[in-house]
Coordinates of C-alpha atoms and ligand atoms in Angstrom, one line a residue:
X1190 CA 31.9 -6.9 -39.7
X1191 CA 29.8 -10.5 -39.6
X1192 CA 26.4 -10.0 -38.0
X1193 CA 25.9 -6.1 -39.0
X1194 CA 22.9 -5.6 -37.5
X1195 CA 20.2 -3.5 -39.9
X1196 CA 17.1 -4.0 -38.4
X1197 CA 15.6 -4.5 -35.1
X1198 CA 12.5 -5.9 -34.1
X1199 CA 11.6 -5.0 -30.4
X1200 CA 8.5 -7.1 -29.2
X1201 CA 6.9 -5.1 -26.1
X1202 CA 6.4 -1.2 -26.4
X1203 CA 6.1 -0.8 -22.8
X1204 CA 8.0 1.4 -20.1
X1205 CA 11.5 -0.4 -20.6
X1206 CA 10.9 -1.3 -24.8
X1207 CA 9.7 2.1 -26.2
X1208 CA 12.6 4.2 -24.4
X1209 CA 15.3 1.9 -25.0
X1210 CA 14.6 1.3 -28.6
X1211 CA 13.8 5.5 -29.0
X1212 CA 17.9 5.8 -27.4
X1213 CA 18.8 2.9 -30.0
X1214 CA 17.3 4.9 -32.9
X1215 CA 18.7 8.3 -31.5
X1216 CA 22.3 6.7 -31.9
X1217 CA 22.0 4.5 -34.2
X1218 CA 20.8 6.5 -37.7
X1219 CA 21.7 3.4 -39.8
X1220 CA 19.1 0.5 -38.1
X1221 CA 15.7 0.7 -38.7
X1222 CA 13.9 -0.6 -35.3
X1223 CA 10.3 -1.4 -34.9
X1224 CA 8.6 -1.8 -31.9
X1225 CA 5.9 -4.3 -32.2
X1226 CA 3.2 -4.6 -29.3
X1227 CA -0.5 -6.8 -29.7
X1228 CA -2.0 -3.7 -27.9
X1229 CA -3.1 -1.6 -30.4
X1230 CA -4.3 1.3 -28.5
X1231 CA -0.7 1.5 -26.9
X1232 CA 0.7 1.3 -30.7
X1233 CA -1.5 4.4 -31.7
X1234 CA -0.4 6.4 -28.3
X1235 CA 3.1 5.6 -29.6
X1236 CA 2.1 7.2 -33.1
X1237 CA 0.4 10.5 -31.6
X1238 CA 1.2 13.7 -33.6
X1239 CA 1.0 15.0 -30.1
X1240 CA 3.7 14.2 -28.1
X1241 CA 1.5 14.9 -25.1
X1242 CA -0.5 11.8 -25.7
X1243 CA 2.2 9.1 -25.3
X1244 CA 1.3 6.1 -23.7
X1245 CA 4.2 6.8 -21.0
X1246 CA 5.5 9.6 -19.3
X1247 CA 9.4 10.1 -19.6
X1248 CA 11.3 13.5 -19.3
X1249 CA 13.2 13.6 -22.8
X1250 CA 11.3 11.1 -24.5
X1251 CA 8.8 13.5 -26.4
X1252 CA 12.3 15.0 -27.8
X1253 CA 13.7 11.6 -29.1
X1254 CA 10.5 10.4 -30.7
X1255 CA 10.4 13.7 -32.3
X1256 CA 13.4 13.2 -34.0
X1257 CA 13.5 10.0 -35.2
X1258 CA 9.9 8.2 -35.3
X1259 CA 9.1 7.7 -38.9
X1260 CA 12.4 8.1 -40.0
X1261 CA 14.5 4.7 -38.4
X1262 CA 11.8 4.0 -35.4
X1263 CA 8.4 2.5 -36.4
X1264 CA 5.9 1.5 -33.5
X1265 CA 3.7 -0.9 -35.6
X1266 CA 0.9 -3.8 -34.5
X1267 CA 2.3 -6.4 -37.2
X1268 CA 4.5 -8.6 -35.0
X1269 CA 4.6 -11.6 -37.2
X1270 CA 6.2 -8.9 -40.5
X1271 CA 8.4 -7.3 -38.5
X1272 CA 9.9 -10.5 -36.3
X1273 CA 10.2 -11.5 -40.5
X1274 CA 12.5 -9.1 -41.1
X1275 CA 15.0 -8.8 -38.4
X1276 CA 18.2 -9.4 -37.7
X1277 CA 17.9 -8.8 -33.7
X1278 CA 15.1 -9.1 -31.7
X1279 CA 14.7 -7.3 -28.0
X1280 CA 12.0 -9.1 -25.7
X1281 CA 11.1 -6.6 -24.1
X1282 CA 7.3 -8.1 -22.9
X1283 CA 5.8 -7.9 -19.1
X1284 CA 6.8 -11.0 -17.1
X1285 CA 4.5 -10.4 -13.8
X1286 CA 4.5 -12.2 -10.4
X1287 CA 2.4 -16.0 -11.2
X1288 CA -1.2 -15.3 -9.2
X1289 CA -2.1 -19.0 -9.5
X1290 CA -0.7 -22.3 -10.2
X1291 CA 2.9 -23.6 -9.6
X1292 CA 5.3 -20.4 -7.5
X1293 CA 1.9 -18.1 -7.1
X1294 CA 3.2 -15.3 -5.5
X1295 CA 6.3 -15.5 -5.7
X1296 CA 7.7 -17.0 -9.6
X1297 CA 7.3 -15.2 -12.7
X1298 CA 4.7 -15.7 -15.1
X1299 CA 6.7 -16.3 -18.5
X1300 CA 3.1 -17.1 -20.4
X1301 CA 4.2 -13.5 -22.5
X1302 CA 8.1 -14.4 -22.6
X1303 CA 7.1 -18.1 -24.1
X1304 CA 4.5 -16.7 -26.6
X1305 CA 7.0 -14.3 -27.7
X1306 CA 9.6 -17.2 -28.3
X1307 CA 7.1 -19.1 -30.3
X1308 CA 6.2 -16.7 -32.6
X1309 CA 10.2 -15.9 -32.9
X1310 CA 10.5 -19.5 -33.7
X1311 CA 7.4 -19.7 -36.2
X1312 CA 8.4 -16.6 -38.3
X1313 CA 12.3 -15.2 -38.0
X1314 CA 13.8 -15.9 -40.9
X1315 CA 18.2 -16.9 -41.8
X1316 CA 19.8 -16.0 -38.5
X1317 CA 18.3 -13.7 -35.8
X1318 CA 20.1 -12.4 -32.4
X1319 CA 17.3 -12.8 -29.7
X1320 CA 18.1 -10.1 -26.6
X1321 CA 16.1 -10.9 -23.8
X1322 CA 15.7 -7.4 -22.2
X1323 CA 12.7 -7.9 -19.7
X1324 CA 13.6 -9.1 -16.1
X1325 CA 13.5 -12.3 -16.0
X1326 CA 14.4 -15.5 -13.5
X1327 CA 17.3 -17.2 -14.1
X1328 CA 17.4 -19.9 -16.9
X1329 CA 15.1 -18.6 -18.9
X1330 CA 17.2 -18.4 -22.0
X1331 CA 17.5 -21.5 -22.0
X1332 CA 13.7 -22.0 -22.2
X1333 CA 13.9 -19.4 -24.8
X1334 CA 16.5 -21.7 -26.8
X1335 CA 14.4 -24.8 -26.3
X1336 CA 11.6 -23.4 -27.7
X1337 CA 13.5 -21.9 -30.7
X1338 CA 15.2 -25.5 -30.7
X1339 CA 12.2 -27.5 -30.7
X1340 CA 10.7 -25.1 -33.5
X1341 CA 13.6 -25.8 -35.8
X1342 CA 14.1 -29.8 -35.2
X1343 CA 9.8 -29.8 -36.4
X1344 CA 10.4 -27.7 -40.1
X1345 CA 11.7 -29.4 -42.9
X1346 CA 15.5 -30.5 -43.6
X1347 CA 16.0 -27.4 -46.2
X1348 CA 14.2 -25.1 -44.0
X1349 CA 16.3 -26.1 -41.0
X1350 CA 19.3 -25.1 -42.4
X1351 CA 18.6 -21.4 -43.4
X1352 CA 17.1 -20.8 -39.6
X1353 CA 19.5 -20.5 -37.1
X1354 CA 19.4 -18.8 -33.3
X1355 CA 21.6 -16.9 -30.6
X1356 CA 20.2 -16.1 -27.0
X1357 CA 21.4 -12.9 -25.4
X1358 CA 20.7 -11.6 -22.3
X1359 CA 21.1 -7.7 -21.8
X1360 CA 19.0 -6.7 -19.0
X1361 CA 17.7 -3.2 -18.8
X1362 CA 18.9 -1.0 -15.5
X1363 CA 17.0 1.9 -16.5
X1364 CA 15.0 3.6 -13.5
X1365 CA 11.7 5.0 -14.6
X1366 CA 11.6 8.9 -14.1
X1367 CA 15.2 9.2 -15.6
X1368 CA 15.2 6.5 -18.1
X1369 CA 16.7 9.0 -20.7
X1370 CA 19.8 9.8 -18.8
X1371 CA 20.1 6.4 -17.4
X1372 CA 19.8 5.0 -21.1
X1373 CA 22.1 7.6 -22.5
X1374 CA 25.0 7.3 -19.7
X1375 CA 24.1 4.1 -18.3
X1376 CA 26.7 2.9 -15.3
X1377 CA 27.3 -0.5 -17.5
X1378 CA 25.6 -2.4 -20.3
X1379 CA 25.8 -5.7 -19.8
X1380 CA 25.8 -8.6 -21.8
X1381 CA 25.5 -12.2 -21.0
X1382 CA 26.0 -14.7 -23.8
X1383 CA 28.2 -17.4 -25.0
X1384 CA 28.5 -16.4 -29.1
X1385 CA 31.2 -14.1 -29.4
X1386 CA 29.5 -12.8 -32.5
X1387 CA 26.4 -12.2 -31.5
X1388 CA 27.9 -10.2 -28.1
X1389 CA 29.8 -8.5 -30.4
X1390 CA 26.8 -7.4 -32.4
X1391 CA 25.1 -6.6 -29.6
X1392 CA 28.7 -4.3 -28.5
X1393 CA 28.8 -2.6 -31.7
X1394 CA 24.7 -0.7 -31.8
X1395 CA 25.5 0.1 -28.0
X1396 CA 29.2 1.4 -29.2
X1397 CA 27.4 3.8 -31.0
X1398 CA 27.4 6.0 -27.6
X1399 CA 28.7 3.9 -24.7
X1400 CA 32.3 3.9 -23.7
X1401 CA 34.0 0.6 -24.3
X1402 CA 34.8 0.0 -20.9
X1403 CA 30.9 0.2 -20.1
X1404 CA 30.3 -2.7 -21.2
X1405 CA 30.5 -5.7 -19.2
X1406 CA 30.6 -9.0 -21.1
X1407 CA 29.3 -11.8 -18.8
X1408 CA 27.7 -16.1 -19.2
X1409 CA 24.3 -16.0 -20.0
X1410 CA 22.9 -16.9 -16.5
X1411 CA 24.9 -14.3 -14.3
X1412 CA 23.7 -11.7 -16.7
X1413 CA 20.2 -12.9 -15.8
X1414 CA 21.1 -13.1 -11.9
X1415 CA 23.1 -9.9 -11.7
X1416 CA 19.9 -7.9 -12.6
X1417 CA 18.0 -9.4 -10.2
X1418 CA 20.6 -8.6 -7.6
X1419 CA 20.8 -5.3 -8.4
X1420 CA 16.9 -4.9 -7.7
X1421 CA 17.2 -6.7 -4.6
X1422 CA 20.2 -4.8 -3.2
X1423 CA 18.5 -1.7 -3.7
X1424 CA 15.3 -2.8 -2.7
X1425 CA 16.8 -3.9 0.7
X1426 CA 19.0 -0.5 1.3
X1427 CA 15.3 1.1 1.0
X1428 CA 13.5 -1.5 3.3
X1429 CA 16.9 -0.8 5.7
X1430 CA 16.4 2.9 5.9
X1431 CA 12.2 2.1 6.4
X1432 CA 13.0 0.1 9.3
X1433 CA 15.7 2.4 10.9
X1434 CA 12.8 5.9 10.2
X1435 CA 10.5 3.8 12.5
X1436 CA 12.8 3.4 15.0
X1437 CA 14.1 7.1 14.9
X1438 CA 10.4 8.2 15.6
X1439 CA 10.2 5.8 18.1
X1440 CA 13.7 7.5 19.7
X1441 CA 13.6 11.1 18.7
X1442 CA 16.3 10.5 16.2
X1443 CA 15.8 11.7 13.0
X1444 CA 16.4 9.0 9.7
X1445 CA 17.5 12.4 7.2
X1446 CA 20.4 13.1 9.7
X1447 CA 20.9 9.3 10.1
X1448 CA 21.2 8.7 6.5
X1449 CA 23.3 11.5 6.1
X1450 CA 25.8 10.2 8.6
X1451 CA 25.8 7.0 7.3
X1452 CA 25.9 7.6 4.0
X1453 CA 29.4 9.8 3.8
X1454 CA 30.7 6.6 4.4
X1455 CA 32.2 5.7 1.2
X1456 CA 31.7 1.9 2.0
X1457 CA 27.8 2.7 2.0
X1458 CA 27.2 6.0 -0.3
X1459 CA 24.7 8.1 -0.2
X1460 CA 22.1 7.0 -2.7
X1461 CA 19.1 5.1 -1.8
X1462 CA 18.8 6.1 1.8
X1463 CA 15.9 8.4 1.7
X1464 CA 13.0 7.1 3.6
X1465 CA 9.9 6.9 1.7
X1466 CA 5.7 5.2 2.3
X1467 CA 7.9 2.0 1.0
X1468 CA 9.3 1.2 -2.8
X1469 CA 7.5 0.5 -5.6
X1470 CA 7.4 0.0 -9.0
X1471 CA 7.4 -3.1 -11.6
X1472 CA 10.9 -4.4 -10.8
X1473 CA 11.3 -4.8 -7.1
X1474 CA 9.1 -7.0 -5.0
X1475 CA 9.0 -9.2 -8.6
X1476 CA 12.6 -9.4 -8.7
X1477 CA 12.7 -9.9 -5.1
X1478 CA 10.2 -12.6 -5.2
X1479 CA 12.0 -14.4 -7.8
X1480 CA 15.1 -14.4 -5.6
X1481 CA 13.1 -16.4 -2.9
X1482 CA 11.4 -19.1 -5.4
X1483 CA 14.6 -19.7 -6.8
X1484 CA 16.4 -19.7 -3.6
X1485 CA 13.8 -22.4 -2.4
X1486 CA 13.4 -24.1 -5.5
X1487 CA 17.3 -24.8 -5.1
X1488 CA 16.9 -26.1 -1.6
X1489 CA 18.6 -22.6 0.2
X1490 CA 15.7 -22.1 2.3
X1491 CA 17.7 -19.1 4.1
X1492 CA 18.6 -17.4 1.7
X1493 CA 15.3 -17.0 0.7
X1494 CA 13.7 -16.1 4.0
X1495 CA 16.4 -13.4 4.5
X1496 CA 15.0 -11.9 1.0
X1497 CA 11.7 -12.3 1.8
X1498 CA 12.2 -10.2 4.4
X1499 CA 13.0 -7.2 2.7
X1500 CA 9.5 -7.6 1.0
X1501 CA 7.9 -8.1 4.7
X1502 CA 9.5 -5.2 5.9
X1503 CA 8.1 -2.8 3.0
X1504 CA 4.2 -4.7 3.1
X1505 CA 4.8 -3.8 7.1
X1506 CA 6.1 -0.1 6.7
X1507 CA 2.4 0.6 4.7
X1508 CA -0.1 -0.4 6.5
X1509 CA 2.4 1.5 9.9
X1510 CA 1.6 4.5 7.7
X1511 CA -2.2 3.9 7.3
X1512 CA -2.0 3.0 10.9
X1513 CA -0.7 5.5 12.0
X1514 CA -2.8 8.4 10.4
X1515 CA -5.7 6.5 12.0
X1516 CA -4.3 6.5 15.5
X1517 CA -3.5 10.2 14.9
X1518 CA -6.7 11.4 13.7
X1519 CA -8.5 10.2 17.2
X1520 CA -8.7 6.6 16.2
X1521 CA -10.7 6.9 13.4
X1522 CA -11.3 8.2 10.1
X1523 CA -14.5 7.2 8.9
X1524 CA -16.2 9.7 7.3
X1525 CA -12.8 11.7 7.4
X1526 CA -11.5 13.8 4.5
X1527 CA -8.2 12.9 3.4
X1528 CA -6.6 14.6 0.5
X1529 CA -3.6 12.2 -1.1
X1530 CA -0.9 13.6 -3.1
X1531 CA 0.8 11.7 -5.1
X1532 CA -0.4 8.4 -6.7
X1533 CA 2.5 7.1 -8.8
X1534 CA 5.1 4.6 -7.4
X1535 CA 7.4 7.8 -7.7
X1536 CA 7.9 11.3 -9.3
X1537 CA 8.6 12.3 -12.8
X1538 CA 6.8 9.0 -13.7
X1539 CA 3.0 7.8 -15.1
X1540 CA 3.3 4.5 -13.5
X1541 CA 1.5 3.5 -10.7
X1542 CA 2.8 -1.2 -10.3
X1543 CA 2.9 -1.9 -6.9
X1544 CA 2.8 1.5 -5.9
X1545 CA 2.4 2.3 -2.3
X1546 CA -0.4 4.5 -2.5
X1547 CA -2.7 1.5 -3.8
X1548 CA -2.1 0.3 -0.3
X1549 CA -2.2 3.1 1.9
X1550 CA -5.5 4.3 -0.2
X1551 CA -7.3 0.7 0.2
X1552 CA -6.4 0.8 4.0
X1553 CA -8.0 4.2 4.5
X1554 CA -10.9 3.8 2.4
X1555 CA -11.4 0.4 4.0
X1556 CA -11.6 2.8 7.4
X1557 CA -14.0 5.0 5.7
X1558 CA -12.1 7.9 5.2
X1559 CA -13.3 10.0 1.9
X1560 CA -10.0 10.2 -0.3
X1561 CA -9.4 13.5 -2.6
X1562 CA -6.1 12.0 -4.6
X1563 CA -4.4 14.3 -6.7
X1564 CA -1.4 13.1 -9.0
X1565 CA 0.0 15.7 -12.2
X1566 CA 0.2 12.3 -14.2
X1567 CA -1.7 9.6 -13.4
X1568 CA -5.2 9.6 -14.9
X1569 CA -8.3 8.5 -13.2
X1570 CA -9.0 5.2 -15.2
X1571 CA -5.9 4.0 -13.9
X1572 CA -6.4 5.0 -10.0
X1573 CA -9.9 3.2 -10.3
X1574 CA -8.2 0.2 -12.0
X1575 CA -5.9 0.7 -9.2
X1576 CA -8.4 0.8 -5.8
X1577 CA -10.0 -2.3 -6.9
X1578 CA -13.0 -0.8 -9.7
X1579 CA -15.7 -3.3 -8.6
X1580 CA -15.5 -2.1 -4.9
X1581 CA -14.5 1.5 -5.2
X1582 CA -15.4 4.0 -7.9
X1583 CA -14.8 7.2 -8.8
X1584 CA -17.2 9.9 -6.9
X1585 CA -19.6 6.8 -5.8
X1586 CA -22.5 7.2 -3.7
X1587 CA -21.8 7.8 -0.2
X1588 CA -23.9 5.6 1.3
X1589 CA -22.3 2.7 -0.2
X1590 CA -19.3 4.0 1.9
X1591 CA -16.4 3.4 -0.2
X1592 CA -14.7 6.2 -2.5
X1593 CA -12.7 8.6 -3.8
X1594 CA -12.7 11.9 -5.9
X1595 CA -9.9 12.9 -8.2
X1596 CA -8.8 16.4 -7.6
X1597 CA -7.3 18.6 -9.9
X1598 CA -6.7 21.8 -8.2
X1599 CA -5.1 21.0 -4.6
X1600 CA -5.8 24.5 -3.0
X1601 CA -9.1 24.1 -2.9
X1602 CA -9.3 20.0 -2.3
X1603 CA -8.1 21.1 1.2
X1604 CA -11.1 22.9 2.5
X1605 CA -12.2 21.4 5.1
X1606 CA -9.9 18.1 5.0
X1607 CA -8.8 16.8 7.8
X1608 CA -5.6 15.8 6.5
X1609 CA -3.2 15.8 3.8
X1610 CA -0.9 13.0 2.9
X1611 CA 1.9 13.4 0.4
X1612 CA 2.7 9.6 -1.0
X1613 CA 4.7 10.9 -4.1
X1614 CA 7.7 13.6 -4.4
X1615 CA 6.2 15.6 -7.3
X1616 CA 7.8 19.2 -7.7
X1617 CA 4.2 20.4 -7.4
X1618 CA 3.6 19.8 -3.6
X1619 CA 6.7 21.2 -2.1
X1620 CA 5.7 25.3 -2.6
X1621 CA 2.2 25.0 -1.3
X1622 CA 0.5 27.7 0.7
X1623 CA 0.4 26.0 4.5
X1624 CA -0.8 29.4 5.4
X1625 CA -3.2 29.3 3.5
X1626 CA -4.4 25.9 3.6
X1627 CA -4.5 26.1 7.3
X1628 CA -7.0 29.0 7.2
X1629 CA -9.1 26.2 5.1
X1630 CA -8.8 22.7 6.5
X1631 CA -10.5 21.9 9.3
X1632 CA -8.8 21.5 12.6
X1633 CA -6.8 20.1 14.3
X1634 CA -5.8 19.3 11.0
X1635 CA -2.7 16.9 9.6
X1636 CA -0.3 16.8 7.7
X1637 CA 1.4 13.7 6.9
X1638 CA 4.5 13.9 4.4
X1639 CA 5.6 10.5 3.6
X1640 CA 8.7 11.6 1.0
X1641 CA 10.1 14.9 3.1
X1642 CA 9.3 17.1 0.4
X1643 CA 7.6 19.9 2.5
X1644 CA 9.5 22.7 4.4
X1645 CA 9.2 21.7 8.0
X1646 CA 9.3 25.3 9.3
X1647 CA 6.7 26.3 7.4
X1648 CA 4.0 23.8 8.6
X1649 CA 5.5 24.5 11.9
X1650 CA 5.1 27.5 11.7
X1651 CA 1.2 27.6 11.0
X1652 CA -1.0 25.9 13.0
X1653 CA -1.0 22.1 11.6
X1654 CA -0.3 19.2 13.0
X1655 CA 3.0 17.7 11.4
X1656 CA 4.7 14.1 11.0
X1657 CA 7.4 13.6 8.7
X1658 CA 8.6 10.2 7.8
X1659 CA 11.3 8.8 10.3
X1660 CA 11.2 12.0 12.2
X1661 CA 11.1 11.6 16.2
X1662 CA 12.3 15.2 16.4
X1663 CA 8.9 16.7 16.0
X1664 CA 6.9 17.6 19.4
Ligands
LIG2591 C1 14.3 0.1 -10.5 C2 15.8 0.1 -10.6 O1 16.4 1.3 -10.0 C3 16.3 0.0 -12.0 O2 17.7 -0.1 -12.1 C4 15.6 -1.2 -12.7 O3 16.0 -1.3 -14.0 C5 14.1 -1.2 -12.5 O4 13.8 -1.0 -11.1 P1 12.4 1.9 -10.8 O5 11.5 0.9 -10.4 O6 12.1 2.7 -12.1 O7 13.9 1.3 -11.1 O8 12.6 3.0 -9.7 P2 13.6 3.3 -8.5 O9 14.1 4.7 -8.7 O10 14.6 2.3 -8.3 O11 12.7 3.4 -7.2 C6 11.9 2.3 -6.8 C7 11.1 2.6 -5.6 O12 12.0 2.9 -4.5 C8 10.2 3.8 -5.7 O13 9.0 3.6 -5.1 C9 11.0 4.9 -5.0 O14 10.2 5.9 -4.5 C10 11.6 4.1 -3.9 N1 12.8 4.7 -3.3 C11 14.0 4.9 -4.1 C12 12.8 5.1 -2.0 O15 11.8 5.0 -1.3 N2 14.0 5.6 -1.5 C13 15.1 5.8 -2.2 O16 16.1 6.3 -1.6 C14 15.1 5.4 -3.5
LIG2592 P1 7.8 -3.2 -19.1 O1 7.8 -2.3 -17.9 O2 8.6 -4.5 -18.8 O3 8.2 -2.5 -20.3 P2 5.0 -3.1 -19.9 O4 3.8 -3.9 -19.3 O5 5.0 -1.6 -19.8 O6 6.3 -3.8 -19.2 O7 5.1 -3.5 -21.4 C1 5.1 -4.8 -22.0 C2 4.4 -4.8 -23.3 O8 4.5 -6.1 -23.9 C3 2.9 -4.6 -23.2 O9 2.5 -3.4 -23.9 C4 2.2 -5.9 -23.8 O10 1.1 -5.6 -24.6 C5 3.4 -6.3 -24.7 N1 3.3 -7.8 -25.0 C6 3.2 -8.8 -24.2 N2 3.2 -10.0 -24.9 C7 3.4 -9.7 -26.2 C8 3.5 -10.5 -27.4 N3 3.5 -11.8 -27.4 N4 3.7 -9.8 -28.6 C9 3.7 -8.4 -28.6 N5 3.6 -7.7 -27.5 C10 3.5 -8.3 -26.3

């Protein structure tokens, strides 16, 4: 077949590059792939004899690498050698929200996407299959093709000839959590491009373990635009299910049964309807924002105000949380202990982007509450990154008033707390001893569960104070 592809180069060994490419080399014994990244210490994480010490956190993953790093996956610093020597190159680099300069707040910044390109154009060599992969707005393979344009039009005649380019776009739909299973039986891969063989390329690695009819050919730009849909219509079920919990506490309705209701309607479906402290993670609000810079950039002013106001609505639902605890603990919680379980954007994961718990945290510290956070996978460094480490650090003097205290073994964290507020569904905090904890909190004490992970009989049943997201049933 023309364009056998033999070796990969994946730029970007981040949450969606290193798992992707470690499913690639699972399936696909006959490529050699290396994942390049300019952050070494993440390169050495990736090269860990123990598994344990991976720079992310993926159920499955440890297995894969196992298997196959060192034999057809490399995880390498040498960017320049590797882009060299392949055939097909995944982008798979961080494209954040812009925090200054043209679309602050709302564009992304493609500084990483653009440098990426221009070392693709300075050293791929013959003719190389560029796959975008990261999220990105739409249009932006054709900045990718201009640069790679631009770079050929400045070599020499003879050197122009042996370079040639083709721009896919293949975004990633993997959730973080169960990025395995979602790479491994993905609902569609899709492929946006106008070079039949390039797609076809591209078709043939994922053939190795995707059913044909998985995979969606597409143009170039509604690849790019369907990903950022499918963010933003999840994103907006989960802002429409926030908004419906507060008004079930405010009626005595109760958003489970309300979701459940709705959701055996096969028009709506079930997923994506539980309530939560709001969504977050690296995809959403970015993708979301996107939406609305493009929207206004092409003069549809209401389409972008009606996304924006799914974002609105999940900036709003936080701060009700923080509010609320405040209101409930007597109007205020300064000097207050508050133990917080659950720091990552969601379970089964290491991240912590745009996380609600960096909100809800910063709120109640900014109240003076003394935080005990617990999370199985989330290490301190990050949390003080995280809360902001020039204003709030680790076990900090408490005369300077703001801080926090990482805690390890929950039981005891929750003598003499005053509350307890469960921000991520972790396994970990749905069998805990409200007996017990009871007998060692100090009352009236709270418990807030933001994720309905805990049995609601059982805290009823001891003395603590309960409220459970979207739930007006409580008395
Ligand atoms: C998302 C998309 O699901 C994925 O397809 C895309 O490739 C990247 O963005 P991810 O950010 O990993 O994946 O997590 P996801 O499971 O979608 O959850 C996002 C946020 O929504 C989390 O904070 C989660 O807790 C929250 N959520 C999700 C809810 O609050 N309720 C729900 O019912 C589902
Ligand atoms: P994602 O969730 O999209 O995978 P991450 O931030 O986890 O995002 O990973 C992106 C990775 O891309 C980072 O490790 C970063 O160091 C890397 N990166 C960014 N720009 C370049 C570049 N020009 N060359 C190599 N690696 C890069």
């Amino acid at each position: 077949m023309k364009n056998k592809i033999k070796k990969i180069c994946c730029i970007g060994a981040g949450y969606v590059g290193g798992p992707t490419m470690a499913v690639i080399a699972k399936y696909s014994p006959d490529i050699q792939i290396n994942v390049v990244d300019t952050n070494e210490k993440r390169i050495s994480q990736w090269n860990k004899k123990d598994l344990t010490l991976l720079p992310i956190y993926e159920p499955g993953l440890d297995q894969i690498i196992e298997k196959t790093r060192g034999i057809n996956l490399h995880f390498s610093s040498e960017v320049n050698k590797n882009i060299e020597q392949a055939d097909m190159i995944f982008i798979s680099v961080n494209t954040p929200t812009k925090t200054k300069g043209l679309g602050a707040g709302q564009a992304s910044d493609l500084k990483w996407v653009e440098a990426c390109a221009r070392q693709v154009a300075s050293f791929a060599k013959g003719h190389t299959i560029i796959v975008e992969k990261s999220t990105l707005p739409v249009r932006t393979a054709e900045v990718i093709k201009n640069i790679l344009e631009g770079s050929k039009s400045k070599k020499s005649s003879e050197e122009k000839d042996i370079k040639s380019f083709e721009v896919l776009s293949n975004p990633e739909f993997l959730s973080e959590g169960t990025a395995i299973r979602d790479l491994e039986k993905p609902d569609r891969v899709l492929i946006g491009g106008e070079n039949t063989n390039a797609i076809e390329a591209l078709s043939q690695i994922y053939l190795n373990w995707v059913p044909k009819e998985k995979i969606l050919q597409t143009n170039i730009w509604s690849s790019e635009l369907a990903k950022l849909t499918a963010n933003a219509f999840l994103a907006q079920r989960i802002s429409s299910i926030n908004s419906i919990g507060a008004l079930c506490e405010a009626t005595g309705a109760d958003v489970r049964e309300v979701a459940r209701a709705i959701g055996t309607d096969s028009r709506i479906g079930a997923k994506f309807l539980d309530s939560g402290p709001g969504f977050g993670g690296s995809c959403f609000k970015k993708d979301i924002l996107n939406l609305v810079y493009l929207s206004k950039y092409f003069g549809l002013p209401e389409v972008a105000k009606f996304w924006e106001g799914v974002v609105d609505l999940n900036n709003w639902h936080q701060k009700r949380i923080s509010e609320l605890i405040v209101k409930k603990l007597f109007g205020t919680i300064s000097g207050k202990k508050i133990v917080i379980l659950g720091f990552a954007f969601k379970a089964n994961t290491n991240d912590t982007r745009e996380s609600s718990a960096i909100q809800i945290c910063k709120d109640l510290i900014q109240e003076g509450a003394l935080l005990y956070i617990h999370d199985p996978k989330v290490i301190s460094e990050q949390i003080c990154n995280d809360l902001n480490a020039s204003l709030i650090k680790e076990g900090e003097s408490k005369d300077k008033g703001n801080y926090w205290f990482r805690v390890d073994d929950i039981t005891s964290s929750l003598k003499d707390a005053d509350a307890v507020l469960i921000l991520t569904e972790w396994d970990d905090y749905s069998d805990i001893n409200w007996d017990l904890a009871s007998k060692i909190m100090r009352h009236p004490a709270w418990v807030f569960d933001a994720r309905s992970i805990v049995d609601s009989k059982k805290i009823l049943a001891s003395d603590l104070n309960f409220w459970r997201i979207g739930d007006g049933s409580i008395i």
